[in-house]
PDB file of C-alpha atoms in Angstrom:
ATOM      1  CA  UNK A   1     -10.653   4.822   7.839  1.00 55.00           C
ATOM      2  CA  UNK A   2     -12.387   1.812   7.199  1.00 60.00           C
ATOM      3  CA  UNK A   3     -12.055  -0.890   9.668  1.00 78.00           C
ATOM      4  CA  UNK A   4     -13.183  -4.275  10.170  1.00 90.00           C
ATOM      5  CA  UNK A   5     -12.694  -5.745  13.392  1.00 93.00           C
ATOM      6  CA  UNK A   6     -12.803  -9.521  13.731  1.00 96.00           C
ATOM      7  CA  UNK A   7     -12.516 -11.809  16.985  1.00 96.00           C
ATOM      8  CA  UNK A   8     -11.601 -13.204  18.854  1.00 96.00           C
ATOM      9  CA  UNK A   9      -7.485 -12.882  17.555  1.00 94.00           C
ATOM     10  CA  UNK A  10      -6.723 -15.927  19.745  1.00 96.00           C
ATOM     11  CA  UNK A  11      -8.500 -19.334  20.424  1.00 97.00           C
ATOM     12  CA  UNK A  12      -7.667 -22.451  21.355  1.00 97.00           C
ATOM     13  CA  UNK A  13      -9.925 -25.257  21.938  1.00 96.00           C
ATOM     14  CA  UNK A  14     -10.261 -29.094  22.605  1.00 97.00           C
ATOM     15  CA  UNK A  15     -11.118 -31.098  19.311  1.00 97.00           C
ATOM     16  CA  UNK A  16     -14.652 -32.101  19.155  1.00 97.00           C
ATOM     17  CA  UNK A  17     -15.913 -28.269  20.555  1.00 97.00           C
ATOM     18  CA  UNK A  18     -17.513 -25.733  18.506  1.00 98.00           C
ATOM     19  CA  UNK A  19     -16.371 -22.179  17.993  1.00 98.00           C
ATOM     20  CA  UNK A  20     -17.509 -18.947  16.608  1.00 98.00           C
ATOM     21  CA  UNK A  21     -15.344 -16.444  15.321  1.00 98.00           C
ATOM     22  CA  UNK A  22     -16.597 -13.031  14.155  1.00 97.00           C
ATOM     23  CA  UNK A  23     -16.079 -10.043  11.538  1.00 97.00           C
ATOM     24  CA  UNK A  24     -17.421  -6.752  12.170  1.00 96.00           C
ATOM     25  CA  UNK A  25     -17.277  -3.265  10.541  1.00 94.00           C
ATOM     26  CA  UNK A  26     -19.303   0.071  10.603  1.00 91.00           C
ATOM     27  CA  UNK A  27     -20.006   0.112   6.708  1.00 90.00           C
ATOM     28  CA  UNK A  28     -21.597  -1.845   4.568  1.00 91.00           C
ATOM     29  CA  UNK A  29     -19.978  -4.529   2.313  1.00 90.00           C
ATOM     30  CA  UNK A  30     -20.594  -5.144  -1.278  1.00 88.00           C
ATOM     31  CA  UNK A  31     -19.186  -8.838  -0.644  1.00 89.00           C
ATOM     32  CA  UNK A  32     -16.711 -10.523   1.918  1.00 93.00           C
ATOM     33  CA  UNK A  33     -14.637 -13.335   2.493  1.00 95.00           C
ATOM     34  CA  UNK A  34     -12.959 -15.517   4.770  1.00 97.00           C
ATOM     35  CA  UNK A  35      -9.625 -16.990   4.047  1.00 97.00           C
ATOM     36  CA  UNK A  36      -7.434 -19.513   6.090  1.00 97.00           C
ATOM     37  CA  UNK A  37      -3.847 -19.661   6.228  1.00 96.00           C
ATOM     38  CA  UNK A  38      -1.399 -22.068   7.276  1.00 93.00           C
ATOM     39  CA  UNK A  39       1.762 -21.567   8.930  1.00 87.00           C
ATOM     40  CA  UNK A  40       4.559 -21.140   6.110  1.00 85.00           C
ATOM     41  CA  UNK A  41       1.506 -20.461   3.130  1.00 91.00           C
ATOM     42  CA  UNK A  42      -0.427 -17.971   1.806  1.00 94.00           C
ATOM     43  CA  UNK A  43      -4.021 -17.015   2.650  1.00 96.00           C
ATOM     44  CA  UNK A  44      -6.745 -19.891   0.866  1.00 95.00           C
ATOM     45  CA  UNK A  45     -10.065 -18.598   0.098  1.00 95.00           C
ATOM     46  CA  UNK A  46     -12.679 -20.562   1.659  1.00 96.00           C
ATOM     47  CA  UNK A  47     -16.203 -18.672   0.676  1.00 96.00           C
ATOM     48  CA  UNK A  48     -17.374 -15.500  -0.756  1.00 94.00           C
ATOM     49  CA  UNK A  49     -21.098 -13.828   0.124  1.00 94.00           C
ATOM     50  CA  UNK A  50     -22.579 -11.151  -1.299  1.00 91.00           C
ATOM     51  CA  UNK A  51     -26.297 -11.234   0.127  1.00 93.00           C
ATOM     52  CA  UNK A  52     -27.467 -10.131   3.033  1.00 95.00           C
ATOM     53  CA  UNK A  53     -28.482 -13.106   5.644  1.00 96.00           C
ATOM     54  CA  UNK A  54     -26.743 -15.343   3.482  1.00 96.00           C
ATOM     55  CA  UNK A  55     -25.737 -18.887   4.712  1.00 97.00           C
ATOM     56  CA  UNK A  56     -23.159 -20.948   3.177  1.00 97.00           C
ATOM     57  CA  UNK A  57     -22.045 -24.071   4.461  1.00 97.00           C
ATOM     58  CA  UNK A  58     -18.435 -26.124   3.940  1.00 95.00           C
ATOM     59  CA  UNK A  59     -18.169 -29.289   5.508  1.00 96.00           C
ATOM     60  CA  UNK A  60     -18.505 -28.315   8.976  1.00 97.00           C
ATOM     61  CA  UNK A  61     -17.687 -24.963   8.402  1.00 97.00           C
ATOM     62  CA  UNK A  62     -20.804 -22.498   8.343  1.00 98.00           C
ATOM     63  CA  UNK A  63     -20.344 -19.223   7.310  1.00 98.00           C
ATOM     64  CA  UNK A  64     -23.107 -16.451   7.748  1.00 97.00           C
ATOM     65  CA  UNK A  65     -23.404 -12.735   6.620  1.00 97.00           C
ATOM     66  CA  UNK A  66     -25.481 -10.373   8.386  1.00 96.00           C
ATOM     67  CA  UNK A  67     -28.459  -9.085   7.361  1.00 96.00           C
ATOM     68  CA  UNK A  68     -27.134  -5.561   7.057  1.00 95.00           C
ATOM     69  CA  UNK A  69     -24.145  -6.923   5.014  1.00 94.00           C
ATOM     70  CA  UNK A  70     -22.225  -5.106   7.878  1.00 95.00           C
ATOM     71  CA  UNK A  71     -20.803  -8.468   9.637  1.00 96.00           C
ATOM     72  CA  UNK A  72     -20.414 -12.157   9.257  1.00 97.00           C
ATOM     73  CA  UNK A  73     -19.392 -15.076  11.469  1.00 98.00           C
ATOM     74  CA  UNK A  74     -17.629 -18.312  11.322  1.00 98.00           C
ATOM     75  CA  UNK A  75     -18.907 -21.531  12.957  1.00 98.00           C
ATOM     76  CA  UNK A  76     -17.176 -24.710  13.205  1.00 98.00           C
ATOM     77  CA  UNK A  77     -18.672 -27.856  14.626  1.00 98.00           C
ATOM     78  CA  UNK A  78     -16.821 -30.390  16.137  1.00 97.00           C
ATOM     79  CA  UNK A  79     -13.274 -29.293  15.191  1.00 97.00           C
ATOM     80  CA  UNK A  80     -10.323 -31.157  14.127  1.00 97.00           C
ATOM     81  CA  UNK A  81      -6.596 -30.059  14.396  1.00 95.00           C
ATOM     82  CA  UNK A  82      -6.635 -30.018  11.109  1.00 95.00           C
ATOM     83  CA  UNK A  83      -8.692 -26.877  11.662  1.00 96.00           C
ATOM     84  CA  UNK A  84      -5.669 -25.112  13.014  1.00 96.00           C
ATOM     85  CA  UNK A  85      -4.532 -21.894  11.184  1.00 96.00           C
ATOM     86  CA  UNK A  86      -5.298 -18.380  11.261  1.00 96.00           C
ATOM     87  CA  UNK A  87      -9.066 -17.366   9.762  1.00 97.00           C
ATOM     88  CA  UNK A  88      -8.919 -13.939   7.955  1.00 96.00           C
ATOM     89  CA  UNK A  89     -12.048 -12.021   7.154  1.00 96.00           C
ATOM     90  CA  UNK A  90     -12.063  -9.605   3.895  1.00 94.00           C
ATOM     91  CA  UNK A  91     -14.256  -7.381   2.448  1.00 91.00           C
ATOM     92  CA  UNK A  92     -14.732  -4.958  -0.163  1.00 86.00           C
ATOM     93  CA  UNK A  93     -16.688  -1.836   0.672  1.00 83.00           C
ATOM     94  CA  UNK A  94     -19.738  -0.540  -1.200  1.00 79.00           C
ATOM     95  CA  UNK A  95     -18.991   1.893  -3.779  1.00 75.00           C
ATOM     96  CA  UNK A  96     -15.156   0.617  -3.075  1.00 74.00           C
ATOM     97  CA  UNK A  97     -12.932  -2.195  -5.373  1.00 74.00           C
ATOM     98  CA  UNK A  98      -9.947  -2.658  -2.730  1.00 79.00           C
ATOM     99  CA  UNK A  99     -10.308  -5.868  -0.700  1.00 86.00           C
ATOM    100  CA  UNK A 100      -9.490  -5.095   3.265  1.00 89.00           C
ATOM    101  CA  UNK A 101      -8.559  -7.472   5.545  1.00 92.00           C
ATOM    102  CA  UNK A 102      -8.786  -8.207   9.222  1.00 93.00           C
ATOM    103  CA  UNK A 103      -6.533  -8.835  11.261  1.00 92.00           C
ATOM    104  CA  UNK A 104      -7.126 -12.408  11.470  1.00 94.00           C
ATOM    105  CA  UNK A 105      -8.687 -15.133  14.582  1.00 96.00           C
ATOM    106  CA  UNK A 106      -5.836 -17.335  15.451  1.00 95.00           C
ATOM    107  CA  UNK A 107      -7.208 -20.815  16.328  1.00 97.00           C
ATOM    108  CA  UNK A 108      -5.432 -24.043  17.935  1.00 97.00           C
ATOM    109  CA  UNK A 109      -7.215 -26.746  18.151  1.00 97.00           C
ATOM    110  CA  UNK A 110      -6.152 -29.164  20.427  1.00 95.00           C
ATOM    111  CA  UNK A 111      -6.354 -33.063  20.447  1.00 93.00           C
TER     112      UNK A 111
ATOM    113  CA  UNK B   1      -1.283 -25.512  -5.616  1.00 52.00           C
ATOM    114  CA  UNK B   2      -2.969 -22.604  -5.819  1.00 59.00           C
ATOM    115  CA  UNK B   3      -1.903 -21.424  -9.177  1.00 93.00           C
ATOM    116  CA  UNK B   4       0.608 -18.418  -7.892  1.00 97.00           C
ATOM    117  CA  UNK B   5       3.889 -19.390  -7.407  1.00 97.00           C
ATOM    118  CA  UNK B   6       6.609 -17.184  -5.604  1.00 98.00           C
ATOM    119  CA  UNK B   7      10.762 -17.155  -5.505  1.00 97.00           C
ATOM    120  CA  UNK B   8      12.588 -17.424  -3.381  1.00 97.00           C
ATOM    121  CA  UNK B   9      10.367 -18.401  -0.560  1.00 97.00           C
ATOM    122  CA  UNK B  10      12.967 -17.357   2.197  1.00 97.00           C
ATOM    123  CA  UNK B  11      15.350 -14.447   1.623  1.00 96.00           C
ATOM    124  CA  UNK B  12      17.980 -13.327   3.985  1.00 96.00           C
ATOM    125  CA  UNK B  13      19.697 -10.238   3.118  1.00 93.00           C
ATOM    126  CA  UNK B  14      21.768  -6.957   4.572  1.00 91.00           C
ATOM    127  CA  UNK B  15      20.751  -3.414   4.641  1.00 89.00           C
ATOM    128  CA  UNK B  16      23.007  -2.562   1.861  1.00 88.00           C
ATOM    129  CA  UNK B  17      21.994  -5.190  -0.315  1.00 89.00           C
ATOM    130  CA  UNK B  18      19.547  -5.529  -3.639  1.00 94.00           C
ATOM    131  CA  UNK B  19      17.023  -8.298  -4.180  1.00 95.00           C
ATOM    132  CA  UNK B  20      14.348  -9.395  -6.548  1.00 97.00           C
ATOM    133  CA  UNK B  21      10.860 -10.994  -5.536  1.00 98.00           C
ATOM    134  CA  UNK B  22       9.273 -12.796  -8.351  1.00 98.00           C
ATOM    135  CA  UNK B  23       5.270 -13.862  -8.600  1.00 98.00           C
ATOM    136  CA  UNK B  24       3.882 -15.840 -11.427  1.00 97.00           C
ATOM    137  CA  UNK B  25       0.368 -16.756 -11.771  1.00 96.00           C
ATOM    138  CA  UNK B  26      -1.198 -18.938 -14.289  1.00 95.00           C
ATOM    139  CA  UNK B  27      -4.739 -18.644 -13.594  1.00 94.00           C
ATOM    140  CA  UNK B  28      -5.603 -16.350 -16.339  1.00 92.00           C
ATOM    141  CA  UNK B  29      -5.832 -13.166 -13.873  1.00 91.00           C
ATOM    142  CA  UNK B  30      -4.796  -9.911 -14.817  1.00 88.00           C
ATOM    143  CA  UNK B  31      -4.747  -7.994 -11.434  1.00 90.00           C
ATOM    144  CA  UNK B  32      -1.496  -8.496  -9.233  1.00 93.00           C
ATOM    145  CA  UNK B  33      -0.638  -7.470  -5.627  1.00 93.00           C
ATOM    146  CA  UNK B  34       1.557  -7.237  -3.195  1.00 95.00           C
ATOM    147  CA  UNK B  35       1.221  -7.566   0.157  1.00 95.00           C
ATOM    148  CA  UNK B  36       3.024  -7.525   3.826  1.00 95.00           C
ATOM    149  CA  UNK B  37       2.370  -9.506   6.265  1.00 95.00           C
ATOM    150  CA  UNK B  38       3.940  -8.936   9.515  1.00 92.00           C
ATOM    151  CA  UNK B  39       3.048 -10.270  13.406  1.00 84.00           C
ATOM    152  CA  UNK B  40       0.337  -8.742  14.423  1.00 75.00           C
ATOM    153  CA  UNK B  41      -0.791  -6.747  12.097  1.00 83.00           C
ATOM    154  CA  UNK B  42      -3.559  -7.177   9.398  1.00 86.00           C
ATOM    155  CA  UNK B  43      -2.667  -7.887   5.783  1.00 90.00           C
ATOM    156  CA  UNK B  44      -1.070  -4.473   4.353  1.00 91.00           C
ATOM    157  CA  UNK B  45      -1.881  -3.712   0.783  1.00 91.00           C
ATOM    158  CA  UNK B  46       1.369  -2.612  -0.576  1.00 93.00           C
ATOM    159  CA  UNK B  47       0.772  -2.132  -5.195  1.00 92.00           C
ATOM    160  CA  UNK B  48      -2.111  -3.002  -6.905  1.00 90.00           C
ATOM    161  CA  UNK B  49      -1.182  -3.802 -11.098  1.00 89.00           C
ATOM    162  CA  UNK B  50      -4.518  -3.808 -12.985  1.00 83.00           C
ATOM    163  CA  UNK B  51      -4.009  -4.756 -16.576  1.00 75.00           C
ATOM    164  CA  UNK B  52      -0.305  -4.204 -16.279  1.00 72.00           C
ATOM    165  CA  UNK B  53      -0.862  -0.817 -15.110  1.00 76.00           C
ATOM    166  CA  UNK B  54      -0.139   0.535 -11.285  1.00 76.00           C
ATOM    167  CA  UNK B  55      -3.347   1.684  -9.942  1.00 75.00           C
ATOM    168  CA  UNK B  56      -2.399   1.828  -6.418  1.00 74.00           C
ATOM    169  CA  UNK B  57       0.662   2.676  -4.479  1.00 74.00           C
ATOM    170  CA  UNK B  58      -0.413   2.573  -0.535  1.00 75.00           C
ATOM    171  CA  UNK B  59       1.932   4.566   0.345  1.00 84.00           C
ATOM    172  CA  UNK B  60       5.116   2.551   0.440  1.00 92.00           C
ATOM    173  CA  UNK B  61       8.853   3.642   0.491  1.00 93.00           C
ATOM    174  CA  UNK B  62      10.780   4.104  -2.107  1.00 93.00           C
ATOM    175  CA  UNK B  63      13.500   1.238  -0.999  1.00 95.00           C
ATOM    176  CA  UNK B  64       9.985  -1.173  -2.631  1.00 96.00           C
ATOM    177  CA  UNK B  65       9.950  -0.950  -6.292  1.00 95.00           C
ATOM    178  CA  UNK B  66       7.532  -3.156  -8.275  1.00 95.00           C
ATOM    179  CA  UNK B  67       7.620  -4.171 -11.846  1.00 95.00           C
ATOM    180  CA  UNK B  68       4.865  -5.909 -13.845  1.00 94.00           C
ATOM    181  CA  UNK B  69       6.319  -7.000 -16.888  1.00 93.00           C
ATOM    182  CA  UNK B  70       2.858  -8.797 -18.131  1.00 91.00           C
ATOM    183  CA  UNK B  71      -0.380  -9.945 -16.517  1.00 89.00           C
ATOM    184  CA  UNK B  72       1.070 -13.178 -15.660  1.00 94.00           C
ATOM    185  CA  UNK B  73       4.647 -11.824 -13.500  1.00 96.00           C
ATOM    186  CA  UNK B  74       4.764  -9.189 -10.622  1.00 96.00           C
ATOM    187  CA  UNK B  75       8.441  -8.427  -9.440  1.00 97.00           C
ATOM    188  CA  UNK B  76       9.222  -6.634  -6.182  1.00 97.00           C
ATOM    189  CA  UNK B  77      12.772  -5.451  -6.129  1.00 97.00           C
ATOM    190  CA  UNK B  78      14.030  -4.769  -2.654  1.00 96.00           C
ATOM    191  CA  UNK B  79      16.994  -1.915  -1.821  1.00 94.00           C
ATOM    192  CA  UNK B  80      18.573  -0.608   1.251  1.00 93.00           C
ATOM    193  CA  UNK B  81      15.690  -2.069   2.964  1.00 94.00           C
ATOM    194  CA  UNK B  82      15.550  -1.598   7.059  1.00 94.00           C
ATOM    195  CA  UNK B  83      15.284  -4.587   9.585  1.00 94.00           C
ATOM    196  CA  UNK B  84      11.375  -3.522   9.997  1.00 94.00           C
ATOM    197  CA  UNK B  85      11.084  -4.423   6.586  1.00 95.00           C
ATOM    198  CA  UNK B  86      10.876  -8.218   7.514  1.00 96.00           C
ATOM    199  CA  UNK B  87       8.081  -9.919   7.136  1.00 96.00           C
ATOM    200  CA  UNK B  88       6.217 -12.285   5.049  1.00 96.00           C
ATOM    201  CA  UNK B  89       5.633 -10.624   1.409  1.00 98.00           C
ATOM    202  CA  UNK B  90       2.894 -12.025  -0.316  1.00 97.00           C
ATOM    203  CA  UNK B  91       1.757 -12.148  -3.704  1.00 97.00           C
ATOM    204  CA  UNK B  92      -2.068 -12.280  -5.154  1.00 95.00           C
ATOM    205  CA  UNK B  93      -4.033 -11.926  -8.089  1.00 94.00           C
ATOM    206  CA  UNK B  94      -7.814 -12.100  -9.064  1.00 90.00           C
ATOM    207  CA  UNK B  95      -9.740 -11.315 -12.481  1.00 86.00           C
ATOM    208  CA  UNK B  96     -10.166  -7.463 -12.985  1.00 73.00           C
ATOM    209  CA  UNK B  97     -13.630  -6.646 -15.351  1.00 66.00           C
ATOM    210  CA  UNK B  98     -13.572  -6.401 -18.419  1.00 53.00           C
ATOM    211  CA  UNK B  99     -13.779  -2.199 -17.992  1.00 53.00           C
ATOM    212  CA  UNK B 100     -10.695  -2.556 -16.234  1.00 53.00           C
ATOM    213  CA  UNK B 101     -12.398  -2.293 -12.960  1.00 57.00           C
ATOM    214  CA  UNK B 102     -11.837  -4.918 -10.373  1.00 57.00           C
ATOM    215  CA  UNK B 103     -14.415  -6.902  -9.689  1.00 58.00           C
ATOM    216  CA  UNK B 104     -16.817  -5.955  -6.719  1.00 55.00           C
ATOM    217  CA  UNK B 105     -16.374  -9.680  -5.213  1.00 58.00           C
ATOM    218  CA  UNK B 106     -12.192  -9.270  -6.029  1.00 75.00           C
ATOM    219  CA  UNK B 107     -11.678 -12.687  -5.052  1.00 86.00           C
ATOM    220  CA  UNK B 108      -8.068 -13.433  -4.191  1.00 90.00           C
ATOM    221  CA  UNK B 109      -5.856 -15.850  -4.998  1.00 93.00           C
ATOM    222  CA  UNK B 110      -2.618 -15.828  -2.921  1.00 96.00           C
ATOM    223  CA  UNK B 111       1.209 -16.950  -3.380  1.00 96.00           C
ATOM    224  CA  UNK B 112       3.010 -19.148  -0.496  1.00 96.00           C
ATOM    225  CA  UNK B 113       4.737 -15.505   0.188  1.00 97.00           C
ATOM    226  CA  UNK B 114       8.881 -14.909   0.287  1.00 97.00           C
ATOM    227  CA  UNK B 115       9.800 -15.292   4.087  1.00 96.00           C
ATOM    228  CA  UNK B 116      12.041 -12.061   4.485  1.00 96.00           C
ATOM    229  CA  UNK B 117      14.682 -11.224   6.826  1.00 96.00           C
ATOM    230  CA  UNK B 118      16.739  -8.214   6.957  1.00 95.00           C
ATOM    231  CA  UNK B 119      20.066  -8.123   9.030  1.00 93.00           C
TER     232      UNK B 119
END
């Protein structure tokens, strides 16, 4: 079974910190994604990467996939409440078409 | 707006009763899901429809029964359902390949979800 661990699932934090949240598996991923959702709504899609030390940037979200296309990370600067929401990683395996999700980082931000 | 709607978006309903879900999408897509989403637990893939055809069933119970009419509506129909059967059932779609693969990014796009709760 293929399984991709993310963390921390709970974090709360004072506006203006940063935070790192993280997505790891065992196998290798032919892409992945991270997804927010809001209480009430379905999952958004906030970035797909595909290549291996791959940086992509949204605002001040930065989003990073490792070299080994095995893991990626999430970094917020200076966060807002409006950050608040649960961050879901997803990838799709190599040699695999099903998209599998974690099971999500829960962050609060507080102001 | 994300471009998949879903009805209702809160459904309360008894053991013995029958429901309906309904997705719509009108983003062009022509790969549906379903999915469950319950408290503390990571997304669970529930059907797959792939060109209006069922390519995955992850092992759900019978009491689920999905229709996909056309590429653009997914139904769930819901009987005799148990009261672990609530959750948060959402809908998604993303462009399958023009072999009738689905894409190796299979970038979702997901539904508000149908809130349900079963007495």
């Amino acid at each position: 079974t293929q399984l991709l661990e993310q963390s921390p699932q709970f974090l709360s934090i004072q506006e203006g910190e940063n935070l790192t949240v993280y997505c790891n598996s065992s196998s290798v991923f032919s892409s992945l994604q991270w997804y927010r959702q809001e209480p009430g709504e379905g999952p958004v899609l906030l970035v797909t990467v595909v290549t291996g030390g791959e940086v992509k940037k949204l605002k001040r979200l930065t989003f990073q996939f490792g070299d080994a296309r095995k893991d990626s990370s999430l970094h917020i600067t200076a966060a807002q409440p409006g950050d608040t929401g649960l961050y879901l990683c997803a990838g799709v395996y190599q040699g695999a078409q099903k998209l599998v999700f974690g099971q999500g980082t829960r962050l609060t931000i507080n102001p | 707006e994300t471009g998949v709607t879903q009805t209702p978006r809160h459904l309360v309903m008894g053991m013995t009763n029958k429901k309906s879900l309904k997705c719509e999408q009108h983003l062009g897509h022509n790969a549906m899901y379903w999915y469950k989403q319950s408290a503390k637990k990571p997304l669970e893939l529930m059907f797959v429809y792939n060109f209006k055809e069922q390519t995955e069933n992850n092992s759900v119970p019978s009491r689920f029964s999905p229709e996909c009419p056309n590429s653009s509506h997914l139904f769930l129909h819901l009987h005799t359902l148990q009261p672990e059967d609530s959750a948060l059932y959402l809908c998604a779609s993303s462009q399958a390949v023009a072999s009738g693969g689905l894409s190796s990014y299979n970038e979702q796009f997901f539904g508000p979800g149908t809130r349900l709760t079963v007495l």
